[in-house]
Short mmCIF file of C-alpha atoms and ligand atoms in Angstrom, two decimals:
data_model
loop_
_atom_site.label_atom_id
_atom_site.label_comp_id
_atom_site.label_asym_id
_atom_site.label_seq_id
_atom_site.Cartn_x
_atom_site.Cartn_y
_atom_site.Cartn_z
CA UNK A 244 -24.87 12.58 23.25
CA UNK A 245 -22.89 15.51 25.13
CA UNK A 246 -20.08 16.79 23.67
CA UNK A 247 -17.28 17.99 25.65
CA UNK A 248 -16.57 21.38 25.75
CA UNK A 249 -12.81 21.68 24.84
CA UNK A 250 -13.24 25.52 23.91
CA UNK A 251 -14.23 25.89 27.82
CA UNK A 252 -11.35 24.07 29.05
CA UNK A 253 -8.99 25.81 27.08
CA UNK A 254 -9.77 28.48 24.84
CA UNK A 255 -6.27 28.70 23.41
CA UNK A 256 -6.39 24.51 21.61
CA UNK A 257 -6.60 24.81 17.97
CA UNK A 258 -5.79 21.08 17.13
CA UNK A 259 -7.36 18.12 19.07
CA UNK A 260 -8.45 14.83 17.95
CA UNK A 261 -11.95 13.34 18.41
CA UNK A 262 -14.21 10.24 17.92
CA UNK A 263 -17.37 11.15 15.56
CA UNK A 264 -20.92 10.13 17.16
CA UNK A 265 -22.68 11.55 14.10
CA UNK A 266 -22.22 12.20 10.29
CA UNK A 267 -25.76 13.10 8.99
CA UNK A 268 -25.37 14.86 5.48
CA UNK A 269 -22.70 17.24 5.93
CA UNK A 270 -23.30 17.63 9.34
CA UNK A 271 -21.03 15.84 12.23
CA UNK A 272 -21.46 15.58 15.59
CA UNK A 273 -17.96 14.75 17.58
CA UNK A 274 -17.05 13.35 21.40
CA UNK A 275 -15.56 16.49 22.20
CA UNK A 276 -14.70 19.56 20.37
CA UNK A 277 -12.81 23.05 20.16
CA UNK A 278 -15.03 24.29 17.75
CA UNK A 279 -16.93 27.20 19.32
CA UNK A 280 -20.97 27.28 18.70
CA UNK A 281 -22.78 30.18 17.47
CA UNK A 282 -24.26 31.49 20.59
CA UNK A 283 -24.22 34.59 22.98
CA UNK A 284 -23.45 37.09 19.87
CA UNK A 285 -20.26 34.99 19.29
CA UNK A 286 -19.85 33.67 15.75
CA UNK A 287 -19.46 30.08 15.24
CA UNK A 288 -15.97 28.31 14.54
CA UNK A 289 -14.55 27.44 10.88
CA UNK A 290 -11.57 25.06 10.07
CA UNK A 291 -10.79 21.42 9.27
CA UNK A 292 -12.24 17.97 10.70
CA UNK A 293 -11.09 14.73 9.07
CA UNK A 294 -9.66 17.01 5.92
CA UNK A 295 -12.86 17.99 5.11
CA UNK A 296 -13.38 21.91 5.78
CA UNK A 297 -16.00 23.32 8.38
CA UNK A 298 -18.21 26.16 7.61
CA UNK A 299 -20.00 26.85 10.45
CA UNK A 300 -20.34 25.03 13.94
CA UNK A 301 -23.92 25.73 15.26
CA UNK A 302 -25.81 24.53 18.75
CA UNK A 303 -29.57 22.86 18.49
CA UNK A 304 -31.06 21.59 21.02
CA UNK A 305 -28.06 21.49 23.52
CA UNK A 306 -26.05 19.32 20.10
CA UNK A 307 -22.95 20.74 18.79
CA UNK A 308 -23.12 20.55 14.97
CA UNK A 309 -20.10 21.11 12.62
CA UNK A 310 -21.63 21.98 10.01
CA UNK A 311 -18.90 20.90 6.47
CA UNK A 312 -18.68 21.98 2.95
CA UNK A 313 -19.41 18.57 2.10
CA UNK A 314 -20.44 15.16 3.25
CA UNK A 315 -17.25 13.75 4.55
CA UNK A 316 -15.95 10.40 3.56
CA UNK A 317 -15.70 9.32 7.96
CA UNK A 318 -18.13 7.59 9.98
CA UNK A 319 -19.64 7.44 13.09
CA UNK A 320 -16.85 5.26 15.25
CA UNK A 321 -13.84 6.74 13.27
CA UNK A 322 -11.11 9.16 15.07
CA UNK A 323 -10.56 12.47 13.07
CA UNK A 324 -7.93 15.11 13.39
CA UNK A 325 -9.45 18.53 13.87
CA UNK A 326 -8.03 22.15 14.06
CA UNK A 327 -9.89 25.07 14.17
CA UNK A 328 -9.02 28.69 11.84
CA UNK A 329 -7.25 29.70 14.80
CA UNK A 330 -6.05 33.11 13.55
CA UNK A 331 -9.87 33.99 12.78
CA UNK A 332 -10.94 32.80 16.29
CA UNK A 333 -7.95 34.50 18.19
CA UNK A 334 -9.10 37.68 16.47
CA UNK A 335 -12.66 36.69 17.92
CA UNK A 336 -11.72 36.50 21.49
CA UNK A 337 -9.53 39.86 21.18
CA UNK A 338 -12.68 41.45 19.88
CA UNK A 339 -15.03 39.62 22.02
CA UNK A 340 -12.91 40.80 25.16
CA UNK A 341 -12.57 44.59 24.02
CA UNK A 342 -16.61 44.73 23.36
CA UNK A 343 -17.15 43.69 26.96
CA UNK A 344 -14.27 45.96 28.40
CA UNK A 345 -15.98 49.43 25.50
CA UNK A 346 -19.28 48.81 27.49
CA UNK A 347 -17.90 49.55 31.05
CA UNK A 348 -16.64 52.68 30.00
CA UNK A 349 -19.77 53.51 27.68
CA UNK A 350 -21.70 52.64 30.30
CA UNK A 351 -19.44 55.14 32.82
CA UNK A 352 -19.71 57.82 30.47
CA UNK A 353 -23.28 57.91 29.36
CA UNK A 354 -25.20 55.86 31.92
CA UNK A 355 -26.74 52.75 32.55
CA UNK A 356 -28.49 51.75 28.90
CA UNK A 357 -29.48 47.83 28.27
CA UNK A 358 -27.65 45.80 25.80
CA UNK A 359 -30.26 44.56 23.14
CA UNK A 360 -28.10 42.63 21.06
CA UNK A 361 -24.62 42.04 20.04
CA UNK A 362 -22.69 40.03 17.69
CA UNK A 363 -18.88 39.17 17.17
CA UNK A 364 -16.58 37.67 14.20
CA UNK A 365 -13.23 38.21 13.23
CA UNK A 366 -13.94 41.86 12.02
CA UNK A 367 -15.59 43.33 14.45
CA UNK A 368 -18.07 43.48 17.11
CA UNK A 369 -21.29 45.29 16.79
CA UNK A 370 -23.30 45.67 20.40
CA UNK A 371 -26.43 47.81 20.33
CA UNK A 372 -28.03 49.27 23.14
CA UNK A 373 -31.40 50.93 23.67
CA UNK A 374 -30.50 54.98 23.80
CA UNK A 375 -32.91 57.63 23.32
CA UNK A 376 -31.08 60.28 20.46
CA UNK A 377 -27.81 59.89 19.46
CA UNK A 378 -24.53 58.47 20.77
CA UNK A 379 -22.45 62.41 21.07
CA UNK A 380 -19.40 61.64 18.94
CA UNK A 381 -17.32 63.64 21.45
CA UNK A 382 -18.68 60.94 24.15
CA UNK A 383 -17.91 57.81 21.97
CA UNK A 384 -14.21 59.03 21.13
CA UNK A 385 -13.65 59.40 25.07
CA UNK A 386 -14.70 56.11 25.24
CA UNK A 387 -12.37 54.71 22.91
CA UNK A 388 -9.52 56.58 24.33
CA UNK A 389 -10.67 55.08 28.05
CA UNK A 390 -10.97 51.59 26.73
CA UNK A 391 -7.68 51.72 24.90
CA UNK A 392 -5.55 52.89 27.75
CA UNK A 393 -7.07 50.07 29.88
CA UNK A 394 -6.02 47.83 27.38
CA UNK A 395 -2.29 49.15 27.17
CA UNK A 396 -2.27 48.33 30.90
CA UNK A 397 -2.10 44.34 30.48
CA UNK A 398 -5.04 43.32 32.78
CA UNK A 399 -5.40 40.01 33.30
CA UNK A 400 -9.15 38.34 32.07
CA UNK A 401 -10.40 35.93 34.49
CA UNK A 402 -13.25 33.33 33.59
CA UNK A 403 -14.82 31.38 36.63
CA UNK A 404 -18.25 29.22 36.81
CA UNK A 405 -21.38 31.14 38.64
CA UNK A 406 -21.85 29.12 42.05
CA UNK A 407 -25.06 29.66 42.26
CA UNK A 408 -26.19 29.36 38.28
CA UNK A 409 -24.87 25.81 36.99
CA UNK A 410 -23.82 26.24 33.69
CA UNK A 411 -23.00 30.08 33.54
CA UNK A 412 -19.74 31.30 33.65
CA UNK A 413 -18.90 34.89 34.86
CA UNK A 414 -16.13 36.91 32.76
CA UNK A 415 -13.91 39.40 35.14
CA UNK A 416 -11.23 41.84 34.15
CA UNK A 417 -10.27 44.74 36.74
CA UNK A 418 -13.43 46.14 38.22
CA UNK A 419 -15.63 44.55 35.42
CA UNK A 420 -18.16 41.53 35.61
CA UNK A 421 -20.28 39.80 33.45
CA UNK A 422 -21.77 36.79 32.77
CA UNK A 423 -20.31 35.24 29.37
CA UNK A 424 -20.41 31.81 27.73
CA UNK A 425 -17.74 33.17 24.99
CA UNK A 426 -14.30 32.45 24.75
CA UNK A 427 -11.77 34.84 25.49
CA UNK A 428 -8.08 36.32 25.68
CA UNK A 429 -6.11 35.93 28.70
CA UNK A 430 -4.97 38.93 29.30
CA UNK A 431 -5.87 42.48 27.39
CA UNK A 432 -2.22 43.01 26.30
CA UNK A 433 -3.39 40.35 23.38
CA UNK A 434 -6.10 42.78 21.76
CA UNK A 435 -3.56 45.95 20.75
CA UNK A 436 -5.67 48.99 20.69
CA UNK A 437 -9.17 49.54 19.23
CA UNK A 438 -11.35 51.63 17.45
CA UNK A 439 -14.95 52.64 17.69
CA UNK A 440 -17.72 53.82 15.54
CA UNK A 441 -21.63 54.38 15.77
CA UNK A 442 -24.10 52.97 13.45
CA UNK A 443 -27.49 53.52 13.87
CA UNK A 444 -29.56 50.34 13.15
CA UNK A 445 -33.06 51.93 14.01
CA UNK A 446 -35.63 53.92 16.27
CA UNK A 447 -34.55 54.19 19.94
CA UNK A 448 -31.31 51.85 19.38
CA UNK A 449 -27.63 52.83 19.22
CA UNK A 450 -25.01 50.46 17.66
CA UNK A 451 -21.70 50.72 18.97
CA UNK A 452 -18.89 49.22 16.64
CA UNK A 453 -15.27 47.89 18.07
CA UNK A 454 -12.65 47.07 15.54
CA UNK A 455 -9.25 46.62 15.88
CA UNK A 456 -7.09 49.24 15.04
CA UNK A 457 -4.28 47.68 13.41
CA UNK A 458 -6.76 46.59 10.29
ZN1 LIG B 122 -19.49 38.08 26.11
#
């Protein structure tokens, strides 16, 4: 029962229709989807399937689950209309892309540190990294002034599969590379600027937060 990736294809569809393989509950499996899965610090996807509203769209077991309000009134077999919140998910990507583009030039300005978790929604992104003391404020605000002026500069965000790793797919903008499963802008003229603060979360590990500046 493998869904097809729509979000992969095209990150940018907010409407598609679909045939549903599964309605357990309030829980619906489709043929293909746009709705993005909780997974790699992204947040899952909201919005509507069959009129019925979707709160959460989760991955088990390799299954994409839409998870609804409510038991829906369709059936395996039927064809639904879908659309994803697409204003909440473009804000997503914009933040998604900025967190990966802050870390280059955190990374340039205070050294190598390892990335022990992240996570992204529509209001921010919060990425925490394993750093002995404190992030110097100083630092952090050339970082923000580094990230924003790459921004301003339009670069184009490239998203290709790994040759060698089946099933990964490396993120590229400019000099920076990643691998990322998460959906993204196409270029960084989409995010505006940002703005950073620092949180710390506990012992040994510095939280770095991106939010976009217009809010
Ligand atoms: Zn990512």
């Amino acid at each position: 029962m493998e869904t097809e990736k729509l979000y992969h294809e095209d990150p940018y569809l907010g409407e598609f229709e679909a045939m549903v393989l599964r309605v357990d509950g309030n829980e619906v499996v489709l043929d293909r989807t746009a709705f993005y899965p909780e997974g790699g610090g992204q947040a899952g996807d909201t919005g509507v399937i069959g009129g019925v509203r979707v709160a959460d769209t989760q991955i088990r077991d390799g299954i994409i689950v839409h998870i609804l309000e409510a038991p829906p009134s369709f059936t395996a077999g039927d064809r639904v209309e879908c659309r994803i919140d697409w204003e909440r998910r473009h804000r997503i990507m914009r933040l998604h892309s900025a967190a990966h583009i802050m870390e280059f030039f955190l990374r340039r300005r205070l050294g190598e540190m390892e990335r022990v978790g992240s996570h992204v929604d529509d209001r921010k992104d919060r990425s925490d990294y394993a750093y002995e003391g404190r992030l110097p404020a100083d630092e952090l605000k050339k970082v923000e002034e580094d990230t924003n002026r790459f921004l301003a500069e339009g670069r184009e965000i490239r998203i290709r599969p790994d040759p060698e790793r089946p099933g990964i797919r490396i993120w590229s903008c400019g000099p920076i590379e990643m691998p990322c499963g998460g959906t993204h802008v196409r270029s960084t003229r989409e995010i505006g600027a940002v703005r950073l603060r620092r949180r710390n979360p506990g012992r040994g590990v510095e939280r770095v937060e991106t939010t976009l500046a217009e809010d």
